[in-house]
Amino acid sequence: MSQTILVFDSGIGGLSVLAEIRKLLPESHYCYLFDNARLPYGELDEQELVAGCVTLIVELVTRTNAAIVVVACNTASTVVLPALRAKLNIPVVGVVPAIKPAALISKSKRIGLLATPGTVKRHYTHELIGQFADDCHVELFGCSELVWMAEQKVATGALDMHRLTDLLAPVVAANIDVLVLGCTHFPMIRSELQQVLGSNVTLLDSGEAIAKRVVSLLAPASRNNENQNTTGKLTMRAYYTKAEISEGLATTLVGCGFSTIERITTSN
Ligand code: DGL
């Protein structure tokens, strides 16, 4: 019997991770939970971030009987994982910025991390850099406006390339050869980022690595397609927290295969 994989983010960013997981596990049920009422997480106070995420995720795990939770948000992953694991008895996978592979492939040993202001200031991130990129010069760029631009692109199809060029000016000036996309929203605007930064800068995210981790943690029956219950209908459900979502976003979600798209409210 197929298991339900719950993927969580503040907005559309986690869809970039969900897409990678679906490539490896096309026969699973998916539940996508996004807390767009509190977006952007990169600006939220740590305590508020943890409490809200835990309440919401635990509620949806109960409702959907999910087998695994993927916190497809770097900002939330820097702080909520211990509290969430303490409340759930299923595997909880977080996202880690791809600092380690970036340090390994960098020739100039000058790398960058493009993430939210929350992620770049957290101890978790600085520890990761100390552990895996000790031999590199690492430039940190925290930017919430890029999160909004990715949301906007998904909702309307449009992205202001002039504004993007302005926002990326410090990244260009840093003269790096690898840029870690340490926010799951950024792979959604990967081609635009690459266009501004040029082909000499390699962009790395951790979507594929997270997908492999999910496969390794799920029960064997759910990993092996031949053992799947293919007679059952596979479900794709999306839940959001804001009062409403734009027509463009709803269309994107339908295009991704979601057949249920509804608002979720929690009791506290
Ligand atoms: N997608 C998110 C991340 O990976 C969070 C963006 C935000 O809400 O600030 O960090």
Tab-separated table of C-alpha atoms and ligand atoms in Angstrom:
chain	number	residue	atom	x	y	z
A	1	MET	CA	0.000	0.000	0.000
A	2	SER	CA	1.409	3.443	-0.961
A	3	GLN	CA	2.363	5.738	1.863
A	4	THR	CA	1.687	9.440	2.211
A	5	ILE	CA	4.639	11.804	2.070
A	6	LEU	CA	3.981	15.161	3.708
A	7	VAL	CA	6.086	18.001	2.283
A	8	PHE	CA	6.089	21.317	4.142
A	9	ASP	CA	7.206	24.882	3.384
A	10	SER	CA	6.123	28.473	3.946
A	11	GLY	CA	5.154	28.853	0.298
A	12	ILE	CA	5.809	27.419	-3.153
A	13	GLY	CA	9.482	26.605	-2.468
A	14	GLY	CA	8.831	23.084	-1.248
A	15	LEU	CA	7.357	22.219	-4.631
A	16	SER	CA	10.944	22.162	-5.951
A	17	VAL	CA	11.752	19.447	-3.400
A	18	LEU	CA	8.467	17.582	-3.932
A	19	ALA	CA	9.247	17.384	-7.659
A	20	GLU	CA	12.593	15.693	-6.902
A	21	ILE	CA	10.953	13.196	-4.521
A	22	ARG	CA	8.245	12.378	-7.078
A	23	LYS	CA	10.903	11.515	-9.663
A	24	LEU	CA	12.104	8.736	-7.343
A	25	LEU	CA	8.747	7.800	-5.798
A	26	PRO	CA	6.072	8.348	-8.463
A	27	GLU	CA	3.691	5.882	-6.833
A	28	SER	CA	3.407	7.614	-3.435
A	29	HIS	CA	0.578	9.791	-2.147
A	30	TYR	CA	1.634	13.404	-1.594
A	31	CYS	CA	0.406	16.033	0.757
A	32	TYR	CA	1.831	19.544	0.324
A	33	LEU	CA	1.385	21.880	3.275
A	34	PHE	CA	2.359	25.539	2.915
A	35	ASP	CA	2.045	28.153	5.623
A	36	ASN	CA	1.575	31.144	3.318
A	37	ALA	CA	-0.246	33.145	6.018
A	38	ARG	CA	3.122	33.539	7.780
A	39	LEU	CA	5.411	33.864	4.729
A	40	PRO	CA	8.258	34.878	4.696
A	41	TYR	CA	9.722	32.630	7.370
A	42	GLY	CA	13.097	34.324	6.917
A	43	GLU	CA	11.749	37.370	8.788
A	44	LEU	CA	10.057	35.460	11.642
A	45	ASP	CA	11.269	35.319	15.187
A	46	GLU	CA	12.677	31.883	16.098
A	47	GLN	CA	10.165	30.985	18.826
A	48	GLU	CA	7.190	32.014	16.725
A	49	LEU	CA	8.549	30.021	13.804
A	50	VAL	CA	9.012	26.824	15.816
A	51	ALA	CA	5.654	26.943	17.629
A	52	GLY	CA	3.617	27.619	14.480
A	53	CYS	CA	5.352	24.959	12.364
A	54	VAL	CA	5.034	22.251	15.005
A	55	THR	CA	1.304	22.872	15.597
A	56	LEU	CA	0.528	22.888	11.898
A	57	ILE	CA	2.590	19.881	10.879
A	58	VAL	CA	1.453	17.699	13.785
A	59	GLU	CA	-2.164	18.525	12.937
A	60	LEU	CA	-1.760	17.529	9.302
A	61	VAL	CA	0.190	14.357	10.098
A	62	THR	CA	-2.762	13.286	12.250
A	63	ARG	CA	-5.311	14.128	9.556
A	64	THR	CA	-3.450	12.468	6.688
A	65	ASN	CA	-1.757	9.613	8.511
A	66	ALA	CA	1.507	10.592	6.798
A	67	ALA	CA	4.405	8.128	6.906
A	68	ILE	CA	7.142	10.757	6.694
A	69	VAL	CA	7.494	14.535	6.962
A	70	VAL	CA	9.838	16.523	4.764
A	71	VAL	CA	10.496	20.028	6.051
A	72	ALA	CA	11.292	21.417	2.593
A	73	CYS	CA	12.289	24.787	3.976
A	74	ASN	CA	15.842	25.681	4.935
A	75	THR	CA	14.749	28.452	7.279
A	76	ALA	CA	12.436	26.176	9.269
A	77	SER	CA	14.941	23.307	9.174
A	78	THR	CA	17.532	25.429	10.999
A	79	VAL	CA	15.335	25.492	14.128
A	80	VAL	CA	12.207	23.286	14.143
A	81	LEU	CA	13.529	19.755	13.653
A	82	PRO	CA	14.241	18.822	17.328
A	83	ALA	CA	10.814	20.068	18.524
A	84	LEU	CA	9.043	18.323	15.672
A	85	ARG	CA	10.854	15.021	16.154
A	86	ALA	CA	9.934	15.126	19.838
A	87	LYS	CA	6.237	15.255	18.899
A	88	LEU	CA	6.133	12.731	16.049
A	89	ASN	CA	6.929	9.049	15.839
A	90	ILE	CA	7.557	9.046	12.074
A	91	PRO	CA	10.757	10.128	10.258
A	92	VAL	CA	11.241	13.885	9.875
A	93	VAL	CA	13.661	14.975	7.148
A	94	GLY	CA	14.997	18.523	6.973
A	95	VAL	CA	16.782	20.460	4.228
A	96	VAL	CA	20.441	21.326	4.606
A	97	PRO	CA	22.060	23.932	2.315
A	98	ALA	CA	24.455	22.184	-0.099
A	99	ILE	CA	27.573	23.714	1.511
A	100	LYS	CA	29.500	20.434	1.568
A	101	PRO	CA	29.231	19.622	-2.184
A	102	ALA	CA	29.805	23.299	-3.008
A	103	ALA	CA	33.105	23.338	-1.092
A	104	LEU	CA	34.116	20.096	-2.806
A	105	ILE	CA	33.518	21.288	-6.372
A	106	SER	CA	34.723	24.883	-5.999
A	107	LYS	CA	37.979	25.498	-7.832
A	108	SER	CA	38.533	29.044	-6.613
A	109	LYS	CA	37.526	28.120	-3.034
A	110	ARG	CA	35.258	31.164	-3.029
A	111	ILE	CA	31.648	30.108	-2.604
A	112	GLY	CA	28.382	31.850	-1.750
A	113	LEU	CA	25.211	30.981	0.144
A	114	LEU	CA	22.030	32.659	-1.065
A	115	ALA	CA	19.307	32.112	1.530
A	116	THR	CA	16.813	33.935	3.733
A	117	PRO	CA	17.966	36.425	6.394
A	118	GLY	CA	16.874	33.828	8.995
A	119	THR	CA	19.031	31.063	7.529
A	120	VAL	CA	22.188	33.150	7.077
A	121	LYS	CA	22.159	34.352	10.684
A	122	ARG	CA	21.504	30.975	12.367
A	123	HIS	CA	24.136	29.134	14.357
A	124	TYR	CA	23.169	25.940	12.448
A	125	THR	CA	24.375	27.499	9.169
A	126	HIS	CA	27.621	28.773	10.636
A	127	GLU	CA	28.346	25.352	12.113
A	128	LEU	CA	27.724	23.746	8.729
A	129	ILE	CA	30.186	26.127	7.093
A	130	GLY	CA	32.786	25.502	9.821
A	131	GLN	CA	32.370	21.760	9.420
A	132	PHE	CA	32.365	21.428	5.629
A	133	ALA	CA	33.792	24.586	4.060
A	134	ASP	CA	36.676	25.383	6.316
A	135	ASP	CA	39.030	25.649	3.346
A	136	CYS	CA	36.758	28.131	1.519
A	137	HIS	CA	35.934	31.780	1.712
A	138	VAL	CA	32.139	31.771	2.138
A	139	GLU	CA	30.038	34.839	1.347
A	140	LEU	CA	26.533	34.951	2.865
A	141	PHE	CA	23.620	36.680	1.138
A	142	GLY	CA	20.278	36.906	2.951
A	143	CYS	CA	17.345	38.145	0.882
A	144	SER	CA	13.586	37.841	1.460
A	145	GLU	CA	12.678	39.825	-1.636
A	146	LEU	CA	13.821	36.917	-3.799
A	147	VAL	CA	11.328	34.708	-1.951
A	148	TRP	CA	8.537	37.081	-2.965
A	149	MET	CA	9.832	37.192	-6.528
A	150	ALA	CA	9.726	33.386	-6.752
A	151	GLU	CA	6.160	33.412	-5.348
A	152	GLN	CA	5.230	36.064	-7.881
A	153	LYS	CA	6.733	34.125	-10.756
A	154	VAL	CA	4.766	30.999	-9.879
A	155	ALA	CA	1.541	32.997	-9.488
A	156	THR	CA	1.861	35.222	-12.564
A	157	GLY	CA	4.617	33.783	-14.738
A	158	ALA	CA	6.411	37.158	-14.589
A	159	LEU	CA	9.708	38.142	-13.005
A	160	ASP	CA	11.327	41.588	-13.000
A	161	MET	CA	14.798	40.906	-14.435
A	162	HIS	CA	16.005	44.477	-13.721
A	163	ARG	CA	15.179	44.128	-10.043
A	164	LEU	CA	16.762	40.677	-9.964
A	165	THR	CA	19.956	42.079	-11.485
A	166	ASP	CA	20.051	44.793	-8.801
A	167	LEU	CA	19.479	42.289	-5.995
A	168	LEU	CA	22.229	39.996	-7.274
A	169	ALA	CA	24.823	42.757	-7.715
A	170	PRO	CA	26.606	41.836	-4.431
A	171	VAL	CA	26.732	38.168	-5.525
A	172	VAL	CA	28.314	39.119	-8.854
A	173	ALA	CA	30.805	41.389	-7.073
A	174	ALA	CA	31.842	38.580	-4.692
A	175	ASN	CA	33.588	36.734	-7.512
A	176	ILE	CA	32.554	33.221	-6.480
A	177	ASP	CA	32.434	30.087	-8.648
A	178	VAL	CA	29.681	28.161	-6.781
A	179	LEU	CA	26.473	29.554	-5.314
A	180	VAL	CA	24.417	27.428	-2.912
A	181	LEU	CA	20.676	27.992	-3.279
A	182	GLY	CA	19.937	27.707	0.436
A	183	CYS	CA	16.245	28.466	0.159
A	184	THR	CA	13.889	26.059	-1.554
A	185	HIS	CA	12.154	28.952	-3.316
A	186	PHE	CA	15.262	29.713	-5.369
A	187	PRO	CA	15.343	26.628	-7.639
A	188	MET	CA	11.964	27.940	-8.888
A	189	ILE	CA	13.851	30.918	-10.415
A	190	ARG	CA	17.017	29.005	-11.248
A	191	SER	CA	17.144	29.906	-14.954
A	192	GLU	CA	16.744	33.624	-14.189
A	193	LEU	CA	19.431	33.472	-11.483
A	194	GLN	CA	21.769	31.687	-13.896
A	195	GLN	CA	21.054	34.254	-16.590
A	196	VAL	CA	22.120	37.117	-14.317
A	197	LEU	CA	25.105	35.355	-12.724
A	198	GLY	CA	26.463	33.837	-15.930
A	199	SER	CA	27.680	30.360	-16.725
A	200	ASN	CA	30.880	30.676	-14.661
A	201	VAL	CA	28.855	30.366	-11.471
A	202	THR	CA	27.534	26.870	-10.670
A	203	LEU	CA	24.213	26.809	-8.809
A	204	LEU	CA	23.659	24.016	-6.283
A	205	ASP	CA	20.582	23.032	-4.316
A	206	SER	CA	19.816	20.038	-2.124
A	207	GLY	CA	16.524	18.800	-3.638
A	208	GLU	CA	17.944	15.620	-5.146
A	209	ALA	CA	19.880	14.705	-1.994
A	210	ILE	CA	16.731	15.146	0.113
A	211	ALA	CA	14.776	12.911	-2.273
A	212	LYS	CA	17.378	10.144	-1.882
A	213	ARG	CA	17.205	10.510	1.896
A	214	VAL	CA	13.401	10.108	1.795
A	215	VAL	CA	13.728	6.928	-0.270
A	216	SER	CA	16.223	5.500	2.188
A	217	LEU	CA	13.918	6.175	5.148
A	218	LEU	CA	10.638	4.864	3.781
A	219	ALA	CA	9.520	1.314	4.382
A	220	PRO	CA	10.836	-1.106	1.700
A	221	ALA	CA	7.317	-1.859	0.427
A	222	SER	CA	6.831	1.765	-0.475
A	223	ARG	CA	10.211	2.030	-2.216
A	224	ASN	CA	9.664	-0.920	-4.487
A	225	ASN	CA	7.230	-0.013	-7.250
A	226	GLU	CA	6.452	-3.658	-7.943
A	227	ASN	CA	5.103	-3.983	-4.425
A	228	GLN	CA	2.831	-0.983	-4.763
A	229	ASN	CA	-0.904	-1.152	-4.547
A	230	THR	CA	-1.426	0.285	-8.002
A	231	THR	CA	-5.157	-0.380	-7.925
A	232	GLY	CA	-5.622	2.386	-5.339
A	233	LYS	CA	-5.888	5.957	-6.663
A	234	LEU	CA	-2.814	8.019	-5.878
A	235	THR	CA	-3.695	11.285	-4.200
A	236	MET	CA	-2.113	14.735	-4.349
A	237	ARG	CA	-3.472	17.133	-1.755
A	238	ALA	CA	-2.354	20.701	-1.054
A	239	TYR	CA	-3.180	22.674	2.098
A	240	TYR	CA	-2.517	26.372	2.697
A	241	THR	CA	-3.052	28.662	5.711
A	242	LYS	CA	-3.852	32.077	4.195
A	243	ALA	CA	-7.505	33.088	3.785
A	244	GLU	CA	-7.225	32.589	0.036
A	245	ILE	CA	-4.727	31.932	-2.736
A	246	SER	CA	-4.396	33.573	-6.143
A	247	GLU	CA	-5.897	32.032	-9.238
A	248	GLY	CA	-2.408	31.740	-10.732
A	249	LEU	CA	-1.134	29.727	-7.785
A	250	ALA	CA	-4.199	27.481	-7.826
A	251	THR	CA	-3.616	26.855	-11.548
A	252	THR	CA	0.026	25.959	-10.876
A	253	LEU	CA	-1.000	23.513	-8.159
A	254	VAL	CA	-3.551	21.873	-10.450
A	255	GLY	CA	-0.823	21.696	-13.114
A	256	CYS	CA	1.438	19.898	-10.611
A	257	GLY	CA	-1.284	17.260	-10.184
A	258	PHE	CA	-2.987	18.377	-6.966
A	259	SER	CA	-6.654	17.435	-6.986
A	260	THR	CA	-7.494	18.729	-3.501
A	261	ILE	CA	-6.466	22.304	-2.690
A	262	GLU	CA	-7.876	23.658	0.539
A	263	ARG	CA	-7.251	25.934	3.475
A	264	ILE	CA	-6.264	24.433	6.806
A	265	THR	CA	-6.782	26.145	10.155
A	266	THR	CA	-5.483	24.843	13.453
A	267	SER	CA	-7.235	24.933	16.794
A	268	ASN	CA	-4.444	26.935	18.498
B	1	DGL	N1	11.436	28.217	1.267
B	1	DGL	C1	12.020	28.696	2.432
B	1	DGL	C2	13.430	28.275	2.703
B	1	DGL	O1	13.858	27.272	2.154
B	1	DGL	C3	11.521	29.873	3.187
B	1	DGL	C4	11.242	31.149	2.517
B	1	DGL	C5	10.630	32.110	3.501
B	1	DGL	O2	9.467	31.894	3.868
B	1	DGL	O3	11.327	33.065	3.924
B	1	DGL	O4	14.121	28.869	3.462
